[in-house]
Coordinates of C-alpha atoms and ligand atoms in Angstrom, one line a residue:
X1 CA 107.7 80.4 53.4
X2 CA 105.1 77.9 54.3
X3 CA 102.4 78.1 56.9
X4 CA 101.7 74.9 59.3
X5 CA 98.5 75.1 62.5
X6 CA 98.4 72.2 64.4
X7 CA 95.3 71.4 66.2
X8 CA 95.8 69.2 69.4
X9 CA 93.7 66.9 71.6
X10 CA 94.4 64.7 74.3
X11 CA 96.9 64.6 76.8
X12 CA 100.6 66.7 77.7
X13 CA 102.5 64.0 75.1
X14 CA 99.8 65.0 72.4
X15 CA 101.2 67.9 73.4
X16 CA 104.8 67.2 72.6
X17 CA 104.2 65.6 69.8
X18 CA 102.6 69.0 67.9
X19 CA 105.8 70.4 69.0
X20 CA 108.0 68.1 67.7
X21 CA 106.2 67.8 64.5
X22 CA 106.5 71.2 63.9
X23 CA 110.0 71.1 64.4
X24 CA 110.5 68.0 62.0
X25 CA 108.7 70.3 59.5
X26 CA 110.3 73.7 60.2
X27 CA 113.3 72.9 57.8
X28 CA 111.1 72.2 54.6
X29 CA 109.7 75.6 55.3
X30 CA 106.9 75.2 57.5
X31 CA 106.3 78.4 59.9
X32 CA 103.0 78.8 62.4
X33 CA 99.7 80.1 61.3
X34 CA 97.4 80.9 63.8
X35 CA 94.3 80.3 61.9
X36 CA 94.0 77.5 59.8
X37 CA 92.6 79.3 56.7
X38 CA 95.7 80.6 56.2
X39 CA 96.9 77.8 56.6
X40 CA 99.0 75.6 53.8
X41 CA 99.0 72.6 56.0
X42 CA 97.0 71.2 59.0
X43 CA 97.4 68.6 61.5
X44 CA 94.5 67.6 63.4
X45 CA 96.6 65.9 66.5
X46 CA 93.9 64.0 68.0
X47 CA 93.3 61.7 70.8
X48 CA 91.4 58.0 71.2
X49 CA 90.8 57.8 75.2
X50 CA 87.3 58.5 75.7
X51 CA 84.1 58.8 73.8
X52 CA 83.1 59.9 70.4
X53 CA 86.4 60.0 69.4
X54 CA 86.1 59.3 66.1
X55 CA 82.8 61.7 65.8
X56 CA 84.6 64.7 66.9
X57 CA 87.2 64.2 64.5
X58 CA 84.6 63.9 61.2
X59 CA 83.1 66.8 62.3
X60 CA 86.4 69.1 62.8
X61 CA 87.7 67.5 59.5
X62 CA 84.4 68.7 58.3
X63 CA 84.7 72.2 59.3
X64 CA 89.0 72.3 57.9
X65 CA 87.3 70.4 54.5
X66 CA 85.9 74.1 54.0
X67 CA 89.1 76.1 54.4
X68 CA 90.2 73.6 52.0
X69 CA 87.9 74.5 49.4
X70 CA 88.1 78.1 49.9
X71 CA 92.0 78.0 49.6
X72 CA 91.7 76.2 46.4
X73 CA 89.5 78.0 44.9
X74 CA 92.6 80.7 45.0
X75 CA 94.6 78.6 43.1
X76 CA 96.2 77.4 46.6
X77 CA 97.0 74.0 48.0
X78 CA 96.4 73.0 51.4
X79 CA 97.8 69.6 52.8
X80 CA 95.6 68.3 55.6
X81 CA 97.1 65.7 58.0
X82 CA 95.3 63.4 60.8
X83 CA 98.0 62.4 63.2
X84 CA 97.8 61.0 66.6
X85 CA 95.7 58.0 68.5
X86 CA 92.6 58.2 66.8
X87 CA 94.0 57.8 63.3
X88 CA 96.6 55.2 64.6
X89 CA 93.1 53.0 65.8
X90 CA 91.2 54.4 62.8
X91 CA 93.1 55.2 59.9
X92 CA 91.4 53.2 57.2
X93 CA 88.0 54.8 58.2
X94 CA 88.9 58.3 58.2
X95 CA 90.5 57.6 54.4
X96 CA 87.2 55.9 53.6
X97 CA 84.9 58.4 55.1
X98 CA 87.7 61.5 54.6
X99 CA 88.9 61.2 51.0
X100 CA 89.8 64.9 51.1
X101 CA 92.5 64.2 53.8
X102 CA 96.0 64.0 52.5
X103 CA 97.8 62.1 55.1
X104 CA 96.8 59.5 58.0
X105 CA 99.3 59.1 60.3
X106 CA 100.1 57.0 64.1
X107 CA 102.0 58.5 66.8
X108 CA 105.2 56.6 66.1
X109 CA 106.0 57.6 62.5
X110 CA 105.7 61.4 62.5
X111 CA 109.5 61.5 61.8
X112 CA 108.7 60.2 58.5
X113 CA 106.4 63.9 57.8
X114 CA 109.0 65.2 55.1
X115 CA 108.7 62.3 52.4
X116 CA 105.1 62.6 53.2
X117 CA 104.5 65.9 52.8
X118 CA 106.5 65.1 49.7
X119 CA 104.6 62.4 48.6
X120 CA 101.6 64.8 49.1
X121 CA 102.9 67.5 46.9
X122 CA 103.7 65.2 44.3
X123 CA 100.8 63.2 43.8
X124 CA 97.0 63.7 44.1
X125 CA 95.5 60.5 46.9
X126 CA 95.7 59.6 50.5
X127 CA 98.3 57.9 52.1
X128 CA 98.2 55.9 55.5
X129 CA 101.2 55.5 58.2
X130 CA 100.1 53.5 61.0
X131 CA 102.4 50.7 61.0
X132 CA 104.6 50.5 63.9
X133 CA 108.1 51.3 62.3
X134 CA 111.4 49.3 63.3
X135 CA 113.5 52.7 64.3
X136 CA 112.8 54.7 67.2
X137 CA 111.5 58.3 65.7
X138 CA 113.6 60.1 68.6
X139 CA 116.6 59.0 66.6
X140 CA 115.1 60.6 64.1
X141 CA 113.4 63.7 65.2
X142 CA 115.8 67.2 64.9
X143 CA 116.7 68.4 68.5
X144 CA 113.8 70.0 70.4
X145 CA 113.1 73.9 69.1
X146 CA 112.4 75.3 72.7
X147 CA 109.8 74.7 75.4
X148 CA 106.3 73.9 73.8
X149 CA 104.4 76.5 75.8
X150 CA 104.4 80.1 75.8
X151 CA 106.8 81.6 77.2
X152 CA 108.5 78.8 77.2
X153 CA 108.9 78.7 80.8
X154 CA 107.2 75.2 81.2
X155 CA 108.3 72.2 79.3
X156 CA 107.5 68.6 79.0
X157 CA 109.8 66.3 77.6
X158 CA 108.8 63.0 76.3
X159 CA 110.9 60.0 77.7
X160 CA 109.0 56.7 77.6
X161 CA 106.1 56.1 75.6
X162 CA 103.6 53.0 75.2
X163 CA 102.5 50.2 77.5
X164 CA 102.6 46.6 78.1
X165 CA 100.0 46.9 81.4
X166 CA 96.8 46.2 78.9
X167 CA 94.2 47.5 81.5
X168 CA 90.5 46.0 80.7
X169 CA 89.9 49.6 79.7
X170 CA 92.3 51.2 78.0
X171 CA 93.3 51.9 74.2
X172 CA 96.6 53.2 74.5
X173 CA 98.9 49.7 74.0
X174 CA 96.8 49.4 71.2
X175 CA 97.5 53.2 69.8
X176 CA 100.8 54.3 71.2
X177 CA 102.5 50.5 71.2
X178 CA 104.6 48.2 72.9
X179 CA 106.7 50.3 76.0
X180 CA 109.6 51.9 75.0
X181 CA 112.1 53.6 77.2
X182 CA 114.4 57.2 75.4
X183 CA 118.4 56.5 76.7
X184 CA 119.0 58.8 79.4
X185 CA 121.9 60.7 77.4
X186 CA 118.6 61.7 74.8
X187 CA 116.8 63.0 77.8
X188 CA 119.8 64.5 79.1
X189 CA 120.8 66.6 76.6
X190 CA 117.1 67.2 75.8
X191 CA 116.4 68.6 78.9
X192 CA 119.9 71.2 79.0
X193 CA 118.8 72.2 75.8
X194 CA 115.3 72.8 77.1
X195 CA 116.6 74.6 79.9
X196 CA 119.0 76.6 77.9
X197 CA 116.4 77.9 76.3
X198 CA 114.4 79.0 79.4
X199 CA 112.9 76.7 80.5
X200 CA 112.8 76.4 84.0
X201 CA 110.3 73.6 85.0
X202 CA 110.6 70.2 83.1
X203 CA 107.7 67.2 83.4
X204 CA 108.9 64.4 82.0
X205 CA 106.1 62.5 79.7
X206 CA 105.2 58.6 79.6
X207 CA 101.8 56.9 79.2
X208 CA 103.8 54.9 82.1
X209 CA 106.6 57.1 83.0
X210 CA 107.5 55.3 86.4
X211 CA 107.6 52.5 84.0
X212 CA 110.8 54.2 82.7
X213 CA 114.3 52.4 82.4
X214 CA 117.7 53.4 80.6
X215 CA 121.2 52.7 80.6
X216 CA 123.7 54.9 82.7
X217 CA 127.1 56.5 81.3
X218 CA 128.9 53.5 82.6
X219 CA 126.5 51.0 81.2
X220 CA 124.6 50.7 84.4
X221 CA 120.7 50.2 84.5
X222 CA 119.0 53.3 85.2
X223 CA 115.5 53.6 87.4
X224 CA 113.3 56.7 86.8
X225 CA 114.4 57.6 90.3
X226 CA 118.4 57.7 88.9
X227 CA 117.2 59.8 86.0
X228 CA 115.7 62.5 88.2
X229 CA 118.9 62.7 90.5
X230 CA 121.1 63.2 87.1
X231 CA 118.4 66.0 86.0
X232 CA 118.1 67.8 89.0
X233 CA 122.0 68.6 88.8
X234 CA 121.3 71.0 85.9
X235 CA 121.9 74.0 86.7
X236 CA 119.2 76.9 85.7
X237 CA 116.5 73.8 85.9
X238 CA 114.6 74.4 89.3
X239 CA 111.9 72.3 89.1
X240 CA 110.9 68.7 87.9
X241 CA 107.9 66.6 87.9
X242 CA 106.6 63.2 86.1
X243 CA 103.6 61.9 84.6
X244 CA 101.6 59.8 84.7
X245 CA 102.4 56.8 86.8
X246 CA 101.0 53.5 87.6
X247 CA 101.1 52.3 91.3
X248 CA 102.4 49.1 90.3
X249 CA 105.7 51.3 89.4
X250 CA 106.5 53.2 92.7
X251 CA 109.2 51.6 93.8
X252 CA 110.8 52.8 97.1
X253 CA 113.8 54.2 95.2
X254 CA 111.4 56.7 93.1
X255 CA 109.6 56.9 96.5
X256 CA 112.8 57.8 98.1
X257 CA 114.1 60.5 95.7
X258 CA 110.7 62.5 96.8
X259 CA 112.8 62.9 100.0
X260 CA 115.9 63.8 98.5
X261 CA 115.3 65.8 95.6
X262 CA 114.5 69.2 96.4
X263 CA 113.9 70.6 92.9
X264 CA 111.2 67.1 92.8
X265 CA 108.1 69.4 93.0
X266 CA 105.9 67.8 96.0
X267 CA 102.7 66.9 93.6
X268 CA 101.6 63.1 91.9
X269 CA 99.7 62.0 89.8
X270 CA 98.7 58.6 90.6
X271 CA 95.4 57.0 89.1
X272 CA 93.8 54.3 90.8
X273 CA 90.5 54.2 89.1
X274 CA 89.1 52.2 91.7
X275 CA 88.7 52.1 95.3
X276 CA 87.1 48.1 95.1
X277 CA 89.8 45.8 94.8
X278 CA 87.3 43.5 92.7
X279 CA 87.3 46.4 90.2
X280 CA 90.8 46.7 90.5
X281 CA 91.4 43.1 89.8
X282 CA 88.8 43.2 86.7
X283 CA 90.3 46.2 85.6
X284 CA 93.9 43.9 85.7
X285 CA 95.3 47.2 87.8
X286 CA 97.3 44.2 89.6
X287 CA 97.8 45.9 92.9
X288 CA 95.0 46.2 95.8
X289 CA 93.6 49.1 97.3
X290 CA 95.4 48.6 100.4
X291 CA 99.1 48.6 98.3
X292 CA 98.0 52.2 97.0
X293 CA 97.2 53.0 100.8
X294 CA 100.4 52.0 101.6
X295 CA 102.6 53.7 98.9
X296 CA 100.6 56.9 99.4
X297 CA 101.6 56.4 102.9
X298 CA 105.4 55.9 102.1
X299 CA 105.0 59.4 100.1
X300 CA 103.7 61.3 102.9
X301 CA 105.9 59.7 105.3
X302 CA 109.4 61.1 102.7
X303 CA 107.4 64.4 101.8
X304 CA 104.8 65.3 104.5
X305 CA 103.5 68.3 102.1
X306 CA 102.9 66.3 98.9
X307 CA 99.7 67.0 97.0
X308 CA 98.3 64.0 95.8
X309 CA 96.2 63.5 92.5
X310 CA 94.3 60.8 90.7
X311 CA 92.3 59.7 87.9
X312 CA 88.8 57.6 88.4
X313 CA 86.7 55.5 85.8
X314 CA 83.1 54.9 87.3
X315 CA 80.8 52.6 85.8
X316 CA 83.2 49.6 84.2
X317 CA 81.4 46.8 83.2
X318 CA 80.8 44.7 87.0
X319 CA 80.7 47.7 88.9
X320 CA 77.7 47.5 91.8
X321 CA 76.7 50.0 93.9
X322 CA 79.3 48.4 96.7
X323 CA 82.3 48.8 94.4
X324 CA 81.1 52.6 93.5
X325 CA 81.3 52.9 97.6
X326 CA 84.6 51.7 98.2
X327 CA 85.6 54.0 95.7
X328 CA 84.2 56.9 97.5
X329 CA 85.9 55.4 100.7
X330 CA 88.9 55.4 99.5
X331 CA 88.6 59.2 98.2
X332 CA 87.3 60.2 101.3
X333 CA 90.5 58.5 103.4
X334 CA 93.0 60.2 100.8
X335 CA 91.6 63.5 99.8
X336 CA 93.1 64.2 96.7
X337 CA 94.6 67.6 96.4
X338 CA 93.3 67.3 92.1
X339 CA 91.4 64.5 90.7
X340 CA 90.0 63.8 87.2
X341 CA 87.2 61.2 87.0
X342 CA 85.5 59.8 84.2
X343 CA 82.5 58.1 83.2
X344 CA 83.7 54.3 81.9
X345 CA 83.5 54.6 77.9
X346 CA 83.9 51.0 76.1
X347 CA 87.1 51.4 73.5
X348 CA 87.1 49.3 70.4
X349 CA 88.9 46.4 70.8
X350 CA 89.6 46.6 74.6
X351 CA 89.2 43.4 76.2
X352 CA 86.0 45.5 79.0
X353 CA 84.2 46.7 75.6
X354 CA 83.0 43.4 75.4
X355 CA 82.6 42.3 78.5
X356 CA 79.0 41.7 80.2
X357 CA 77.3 43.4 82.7
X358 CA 78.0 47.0 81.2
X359 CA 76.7 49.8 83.8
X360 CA 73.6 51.6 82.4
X361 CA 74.1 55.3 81.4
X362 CA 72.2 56.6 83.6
X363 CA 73.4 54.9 86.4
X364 CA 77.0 56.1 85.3
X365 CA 76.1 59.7 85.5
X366 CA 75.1 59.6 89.0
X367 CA 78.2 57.7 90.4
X368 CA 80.1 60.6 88.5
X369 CA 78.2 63.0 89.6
X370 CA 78.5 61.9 93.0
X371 CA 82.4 61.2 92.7
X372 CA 82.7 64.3 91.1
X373 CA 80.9 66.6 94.2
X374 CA 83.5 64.8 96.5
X375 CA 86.4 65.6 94.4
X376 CA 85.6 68.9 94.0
X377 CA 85.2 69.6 97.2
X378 CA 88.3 68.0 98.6
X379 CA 90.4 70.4 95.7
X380 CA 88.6 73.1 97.2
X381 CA 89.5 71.8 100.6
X382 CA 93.1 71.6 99.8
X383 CA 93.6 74.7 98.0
X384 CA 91.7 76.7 101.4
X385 CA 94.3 75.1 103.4
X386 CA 97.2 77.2 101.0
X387 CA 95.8 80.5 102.2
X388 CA 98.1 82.0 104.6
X389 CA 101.1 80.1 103.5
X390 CA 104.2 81.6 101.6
X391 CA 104.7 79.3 99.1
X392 CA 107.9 79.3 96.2
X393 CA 106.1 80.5 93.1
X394 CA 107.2 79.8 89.8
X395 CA 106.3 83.2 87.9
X396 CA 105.3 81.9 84.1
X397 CA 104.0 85.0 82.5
X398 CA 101.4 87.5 82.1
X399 CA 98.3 87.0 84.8
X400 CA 94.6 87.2 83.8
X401 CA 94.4 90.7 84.4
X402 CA 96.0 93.7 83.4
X403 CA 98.8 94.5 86.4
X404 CA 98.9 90.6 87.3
X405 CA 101.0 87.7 86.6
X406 CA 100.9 84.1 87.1
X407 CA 102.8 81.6 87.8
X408 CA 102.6 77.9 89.4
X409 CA 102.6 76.8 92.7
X410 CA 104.9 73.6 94.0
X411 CA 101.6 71.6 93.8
X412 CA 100.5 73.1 90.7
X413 CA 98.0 75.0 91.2
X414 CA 98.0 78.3 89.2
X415 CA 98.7 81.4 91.3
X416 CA 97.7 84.9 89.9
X417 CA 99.5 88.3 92.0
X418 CA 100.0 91.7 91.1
X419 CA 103.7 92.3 89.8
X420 CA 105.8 93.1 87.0
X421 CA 106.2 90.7 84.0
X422 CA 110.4 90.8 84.2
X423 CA 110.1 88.6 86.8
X424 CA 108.9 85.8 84.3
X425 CA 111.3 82.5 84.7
X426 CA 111.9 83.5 88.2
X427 CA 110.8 81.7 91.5
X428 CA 109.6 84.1 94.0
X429 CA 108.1 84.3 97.3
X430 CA 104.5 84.5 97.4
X431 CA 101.8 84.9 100.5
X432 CA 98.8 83.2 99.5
X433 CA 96.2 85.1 100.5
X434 CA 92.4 83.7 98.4
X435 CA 91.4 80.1 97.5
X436 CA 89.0 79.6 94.3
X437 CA 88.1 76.1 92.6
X438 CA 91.0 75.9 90.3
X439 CA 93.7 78.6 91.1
X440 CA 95.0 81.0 94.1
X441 CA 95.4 84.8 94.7
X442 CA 98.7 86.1 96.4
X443 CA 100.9 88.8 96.8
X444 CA 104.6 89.1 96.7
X445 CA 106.3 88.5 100.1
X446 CA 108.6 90.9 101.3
X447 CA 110.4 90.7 104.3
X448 CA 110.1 94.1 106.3
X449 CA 113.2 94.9 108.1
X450 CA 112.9 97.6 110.8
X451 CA 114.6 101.0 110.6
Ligands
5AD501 N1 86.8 55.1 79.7 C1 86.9 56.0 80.7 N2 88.0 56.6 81.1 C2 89.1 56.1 80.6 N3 90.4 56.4 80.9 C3 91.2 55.6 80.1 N4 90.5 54.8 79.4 C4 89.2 55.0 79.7 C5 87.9 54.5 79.2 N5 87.9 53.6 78.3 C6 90.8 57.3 81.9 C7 91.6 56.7 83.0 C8 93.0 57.1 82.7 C9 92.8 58.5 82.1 C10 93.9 59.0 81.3 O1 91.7 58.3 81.3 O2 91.2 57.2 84.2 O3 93.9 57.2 83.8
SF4_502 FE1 94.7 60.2 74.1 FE2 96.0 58.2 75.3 FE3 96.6 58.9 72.8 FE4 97.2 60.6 74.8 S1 98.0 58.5 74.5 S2 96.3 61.2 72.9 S3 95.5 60.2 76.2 S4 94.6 58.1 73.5

């Protein structure tokens, strides 16, 4: 028996990922250690979106380079492995500045983990995976173990990865590849096996998931929107969802199935970045801000209780003070139920890092800070407006307190009750009754009949 921790950065397919490369490892031995000094192998899973990246991922290697030494000093091996977008963009320079680290590998070749790991038991020296292999790994991988989080009431499933868009500001054609759809049988059978493992809730994972196309049984061409009609029919699955999207993508069928799809939870994620449409066009977004008006407008119209969420980059090179208005326009004419908003951070090799006219730092933080205090206060806005409501709860696990349990709301905010922990995988009833920043107090809803 072996032990494997997997540390992991980034975003919900990161996520995946430290699943599935656990499972790819499980057959040569490879169990879960909870702390990596135990540890006889470690995967730092990291991610290459914002900032520092590359910094945080010295110093981490920095801190494992210890446990390391004290494992060998036992007489014990320890194989340490950096996977995921940062050593995709920056694998030669972790083996240069790293030489302790055993294995550098990209998103798209974790398949290959065994004859690494074997290579890494055999032979003392590095060795770096970041070309983009022929094969898909998902025809390689070993069917999904269970539902990545605890519980395993919650899963996401991976079905569409990469992207072709090549925003100004963004590394992730450059890290995750070309865009590549999974066939719908894959996602299928992925999802029944999820679910007959318990999982109850399913988000479906793509750097552009909207982007996502397949082939049908009968050889058809499949929309994401015919995808989620087929996965809906499962039965034990109650609830689906998608991220993350690109406007350009919500076509009126996918727009239409958030009519018609009842276990289609009423929540999206939908960054715009920008409310300027010169910042959209310099950030190649190709759509205006008056096309995101109107698709978010087609949403409400098919789903009047939708909860809407974005993500926003202030300070991209060109951005004036008018463009940084317009953005808080637009926030202020959609108040978004969630939002995440960053400050603009200049990727290697990204066609914005070296453009001119870059926005000073200070200048950044106080457009972000200024976005931000809107944001927040429109989540807090939103989440006030559940009080009172009985709302479907799905009931994930233990709460935060002793007594309590938690579960998700349809717009995915965390909801924390009183009640017993059997009811875990089921959806109940719940009256909301409190509103805080990021999560809601209820109770259980019983209906009193009269004697
Ligand atoms: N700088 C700041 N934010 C970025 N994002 C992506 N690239 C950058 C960058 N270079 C943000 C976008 C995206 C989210 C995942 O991260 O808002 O939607
Ligand atoms: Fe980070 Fe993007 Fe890679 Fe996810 S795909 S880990 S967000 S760089």
């Amino acid at each position: 028996m072996k032990r494997l921790h997997v540390i992991t950065w980034g975003c919900q397919m990161n996520v995946y990922d430290s699943a599935r490369m656990a499972d790819v490892l499980a057959p040569l031995g490879y169990a879960p250690a909870q702390d990596p000094a135990d540890a006889d192998m470690v995967i730092l899973n990291t991610c290459h979106i914002r900032e520092k990246a590359t910094e945080k991922v010295f110093s981490e290697l920095g801190r494992l380079r210890h446990f390391k030494r004290a494992r060998a000093a036992e007489g014990k091996r320890t194989i340490l492995a950096v996977a995921g977008c940062v050593a995709q963009a920056e694998g030669a320079e972790i083996l240069a500045r790293a030489p302790y680290v055993d294995i550098v590998l990209g998103p798209q070749t974790y398949h290959r983990l065994p004859e690494m790991v074997a290579q890494a038991s055999r032979a003392a020296g590095a060795s770096l995976h970041t070309d983009f292999p022929p094969e898909s790994k998902f025809d390689f991988l070993p069917d999904a173990a269970a539902p990545q989080t605890p519980g395993g009431i919650t899963a996401f499933l991976s079905i569409q990865e990469g992207c072709d868009k090549f925003c100004s500001f963004c590394v992730v054609p450059y890290t995750r590849g070309a865009e590549a759809s999974r066939p719908a049988a894959a996602i299928i059978a992925e999802a029944n096996r999820l679910a007959a493992n318990g999982a109850r809730e399913i988000t479906l994972l793509g750097q552009n998931v909207n982007a996502w196309h397949g082939e049908g049984p009968n050889g058809t061409p499949w929309p994401l929107a015919r995808l989620l009609y087929a996965l809906a029919d499962i039965p034990d699955l109650a609830r689906l969802r998608y991220t993350t999207s690109h406007p350009r993508d919500m076509s009126d069928d996918l727009i239409a199935a958030h009519g018609e799809i009842p276990a289609l939870m009423p929540y999206l994620h939908l960054p715009v970045q920008t409310g300027s449409d010169r910042m959209l066009a310099a950030m190649n977004r190709r759509h205006t801000v008056a096309d995101f008006h109107r698709t978010i407008e087609k949403l409400r119209t098919v789903r009047p209780d939708i909860a809407l969420s974005s993500d926003f980059i202030v300070g991209h090179p060109g951005e004036t003070a008018a463009d940084f208005a317009d953005t808080l326009r637009l926030v202020r004419e959609i108040r978004f139920a969630q939002a995440y908003s960053f400050k603009y951070s200049p990727r290697p090799g990204t066609p914005a890092a070296g453009a001119g006219a870059q926005v000073l730092e200070p200048e950044k933080d106080r457009r972000l800070q200024e976005l931000q205090a809107q944001l927040r206060d429109d989540t807090m806005a939103f989440n006030q407006s559940c009080v009172g409501v009985v709302a479907d709860i799905l009931i994930t696990g233990p709460g935060r307190r002793p007594g309590q349990i938690g579960g998700r709301s349809p717009w995915l905010q965390p909801v924390h009750l009183p009640g017993p922990v059997s009811l875990a995988g089921q959806v109940v009833p719940v009256r909301l009754t409190e509103a805080h920043q990021n999560s809601l107090s209820g109770d259980l809803y019983q209906e009193r009949a009269c004697a």
